Steps between C-alpha positions, in 0.01 A plus 500: 500500500776758530835429663646812660842544660504634855870597505405866539315412813661190639672716759346845453160437341362213702574391850316303764471518872274375774185703546409585856233262623600237244483482124727616222578847377633570151663840473589660169613831360197613305579675173197720536137450576209670663371506845272296701327533830413200714196280449392237748403166353153369572606136503856479635607594850726801513852420637591652832822667381673595175872533458575767242800545272522680167205466271393137530254220515415342833342161540355459845447174681129543431561495124438871458722680249588866557679730256655827612488743209757779497322746272207741542139420413327773299182314411635299206411181691841337471465390859261243356685410180847473656414232753313318224832454319668358810207278588495361146860380506480396865180306431347654810123539526406862435281513809811440714697799364527840668711801411645767725672833439875491545674794660747710307831316529734533203767284662259213552307518173784626279257624239334830414195520721269712289170493311502652154551441132275191496812302593398303805384169352749511215800553728397252769375218275808276514578580863154397617493184290845398623404557862184292465671222306789487747262469791315213338823318412640531851177385661495196275864419577421516871210260454714267290762489773238448770349204316823360357386523137629671187388848404363365174261281698313803635260756366361820654172681450277735701744509790525124540788266408395149395673176407431417137481128563425496870246607756696758696435875480606800705401865508749779439458626854585163650828461310608865470729514802692194376565666164699784658844342472456387140721687256345694214547290185728610215207489261128544544219362291242767423157413370409515135229765459262236366510337843400810695201453729487833681677743267253629243194452719284778642559571868345770716711776650624350825454833679160573349307432821730725702470782246121497474451469876731791575781319678802724573731436206585841355729781608205712611395216731831495684498625859761514772427585862613853580543611140402846382351590164666739259394690189695721265448814298710523190531815287197600290705504180798325348809715530419624852600413857400621850704775663310533828145470637282584802649218707394623846138544393490151348659332804241666725208343312303210657656158448826636356817401683764632261553681171817573307667518159668175403761456226535156334763601246752221438859567400498200266139426402412169335270456200222425750545833681288704260349793686449858389428605859784390726434785740154515657298575812421216740226509764486232770200426718223271618248467217479559126204735551696724734802493272289594198357795693856607580592477133215733414633753754850507352641838394815428304767718348583308181812579299564430133798278412424445129268642236139380512366302203154481346326275251533745212874510561512120507327475165737752338801325649389160369445640151840669494693210653330243279674672209832598659531314830768252605443152364517240774459188284459436130496247217526543124453236230527567127452842344169619637536854360530364145218256561267775619595711199378234258200382704161512332330583830643659813311505830631714787332544837585655838395347832513654848425405858511715817659455839314242709487416871510147641209536743546183700190426705703488822645847569876526551607411852792365704584427862841590640660476841844660505729518801859615531623153409227328297216543256195281448277555195176323414285568197423452132805516274575335166873553562568441871877450463531834322300660781732351759809622314362853478400508868849382597645785297255758638538409868859377510392191693680170428313283250480210744295721732241595237207268427224524241192280531262477207123523517259414224442793265166646401628565150843577365506543120857631537407767754656311787826435321590846630568518871464862601211415737714257700793738501277786616358281776851419621606866499183607685536226762859602567417868540186433704679250721209256482361215292269646236285390210500741209173517306442695179165644400385434145591859415850455644551196280353632175693827515834360620619382160666175391255519213489307179678726246323691226579383144487607139577272203487529122441187291546490126440222247554467126306262272597405147259476206404147606425619854802330651663669798842608376595763759425564864629752751422580863646782704381578851589729787397511865558708809758378573549171306372411154242222455635321191647147517719495186541121480138403548248428226484602219881500510610205292178498296563808281795540262534873565451582864593772747424530870627764744427562866571861601577640845379827651499659847259620767502587871187288551595166655408196292533125529384159384126457446343162417667370181744794484508670158325197347155619611532809279705355217271199453197725465668734253672228296198271478261784416739609228534148355122480488489820298780382270314173441191699406701711255636178349150358467589202719345330798687627810582151627605372158715809455684431826539131418663592169759698693561214740549264206770736377662507846492120516608410147711793380584722798676832464797566729627283782369626834141453615318513830216272392433154360297547182339157504369541856387855420306376198367212707300719739352689205389176337354376827302816573381503137362151548345555843335832407378356169669793326365581156135451584279807496238578763279803455573773751824340625828674422829313536858598567810284529848544644795281595809584701811346653648625823647356820575176316135418424269538200139621515247557219154645555181545302262758645131537412332839546128574467317832502246561777321835529746640244793401722746215444505208741762224512294186471760223498874446480677184387860454614758251375810468716833322459681509835654154472391240751193619688523459878168608650227537240263699718763747616631538145153572362435756772821693442442516123142615554617766743756623249231538235278707728797706616610568142153605384442730797831682486485543122156655526519723803829542685717811478694742717540860392715775653481874557801683644647170614186388685301187406142597420356160595536386861219250566246286319254785458734648237713200403256253352541124514286237331183406690362147542216560257749617237707182504449240224202275562711196425871426465587157363860385545675218314855377554735344249585147610876440482793371703701824502617617842247745647529875463324802651136607501477806727555747218450342153118497511469879517682645194301337213170606657573862407555426131203263474279764667613777265435285193157385623397858585607608152272237348216610727536876459694554178761706686863394539642552849853635538512686831433358844284526697259417221189608688607861554726574205334328207125477556232482764534144627344345805505124498240474773 
């Protein structure tokens, strides 16, 4: 049992009030979490009314528990795991819990309402437990008062309060309204993890039935009576903008009601306002088909505002800036130059990866209705508060008159951190004088930008005569930010160590992409360590474990971003589960381990050759994310990360000629197909009592290194440049 102080919330964190129609409502300022959309219980009657304040828990007079989640849902299934945490501490039956999406309201929630960085569960863990535990305590105090007994004479389980030594019992719904006036206690008793009944079990996605039956959940599903549709045409190349176009001809086309140039430039853009094309052509009308025909008929006078870039230029710039560019972050331990000078063996390798698009399954879209005095926006955004702030700035409308409602997202991966679509929708609605829904085509999205940057890194290692690693250096550059994390492994495990992350510049707009920077760095670093282990004549897992022993028992330096014992733990677990060290004819194995977003993941990947082509047969994953909330959801997100990592490492790339992206749809930008995914992905979680951390991103990065090492074993060729399938060899994992 854990005793936790509620001083932070006695007045501001937790508060109670009467729920309309009876029952108790527990409101709290949620640190951060992820969204939820309502689910009707099959066994408990739905209350007639709900009284809403802040982000909160409601307990209806029927015994139903509802949680309003402030943050967006991007498919990470936290709308299932978050209510599990509350239900656990509340001791409410899971079948009685529903979750609904809270509206954007910074004053009520007083927390950053966003989805990103694998932070949702980690940041909301204590808040959710406290809310559940407070509700249970107050319900029990109400029952104790009703029956004239002491609190210690009662127990609660599955939504029912019972006398320990008596015959009386009462359901939460029956006593909830009488708990309203009870003050939140100074201290709350939280469950010991060993007593969890719901947390750690496998629960189905609560919105699964709605998703598979096509219920309207997503931004593309949203409709409003009287709204028009809108589409845009941005410049064909980075560094260009529209000057004028055949506006009269376009407006005369069937189904087109308006056409104009719109400018979304902000005087003070936020980090989330990444957009290379602030000035673009908008066409408003009745149907997407008619609007697409109008786009084809456009005749535009484009003007150049900066020099166009191409892929050859990018490569030359990365090479030059890797040597002489501005260092954004660095670390140095020992005298690595002297160590390299006396090393018996020196291994140096260069790794590269191209620009990549996000390619969310749901195309970019947003609804906006702007009047002279107000603005309403509805759609998929990972950062709705940032969107609201930018729209307020763009339109000059008071913040209290601007609303943003969040829909479920058909994929995010960082793409919807950036709000240009919502801002464009607002600007178009204002100029058109009508409510509109902006819809991008796939080509609009893939050529707009906000790409994952392109990277180039050089890794160097020195071994002494006894094959001990005595020197290690990593230097990486990206357009625009470098990919190196100076204080991550193997920092602290090598006496002579250097790491530098170098900045560059480009007019191509870039942004976060699932596991930012880590997805590239993990693949490069882990592939390199595999090659260093081979040069040292050591097993790749044993080689890594030697380094972790050094980091645990005799660390170098003082600052680290990882916990060596937990890092080593996932390697040991995956070694055991994959039965590492056994040989099977025709099966080629690779291994990788990586730490990012506060979690640790190790993977062993088996590749076989079929028809002279490699095929990923099976992947074992070992994960340390602290306390596991929903086993099924956690397994799914790790499995998805593995598939995502393999596919992008093999196939994905964007190239440029004269500022124009050469890939604009899936005919030229290849993604992994179903028959190319691993036949089996087995996931194991470290069992511990550490507070939970994130899972949305950590499963992807090690897949790239494990794949590269397994393909090397299968083909005899080391892989240094992504995408592997086009740059290194003929690969088709079908």
